[in-house]
């Protein structure tokens, strides 16, 4: 760090030539890269959204794709929020967590289906099928990538 400060002072005080300009550019680039690491979470993973935020995002998606009414939204919001909070509180026991998450997703689907109209239910089932197909495709892509390594 001291060397970097000394280099910057030399470049600022002494008129730059091409080599010193290259060094300054490289120094600034390295500084930018190192500082961008601080913007991430300590363990390198992305920050997770809160249950409230995830619930809101899900409701907005349902409103957009299914045309939820305000009444339907108000009926779904507390149930979906409770399920998101329960999902977040799961422990790290991988097998039990996976089974519990599947159970919670099924509960959320059931809650949503209870509120939707017949037309909305058809659209919702199509969206679920599309999402499942995309997930399957991503998994197949990952498996092919791993085979190539």
Steps between C-alpha positions, in 0.01 A plus 500: 500500500785736588662422166177587320475836678865575421442414133195726479692788659785455252259502210320812621810703593724404205366568149380163366657321210353197321634242747383691803160558340467127434593432863238749620230345283593152621504617862157659469366188331633275777361735764158490334504119482602466863234746619228325302560195718377696799163549332429128528399313808785360708453140387473593130129422466241753398291661768166327541178692491292514816179293523300822461691592185467149352126501575460840337694389192289186471176695532613749235582212268160341560328835443686548174454148362158411641334838548435459874238728646566708812276262696694194381828672584382588852394138557831357375744743663482380863509130406792535261691715750455238772625228265803708399588564865469129575717419199768742617507349848592152375823351634793385290421125518502456121264205458238630742528853363440382144195295600364786712549754219311275261220474756493879542490553122202265476324692779567829320362357174189376678450840665535677167266261320228551763488872418522488119214491255467204260664695218785614726554141618554383141753778441672428831537129416651594161748731674597223742555258211719755318702565816549126552614453139752786534634353823538158340683658205741685733570179690575315175733784393685479831536124466646541149741767625616273782556211258715725282734590786 
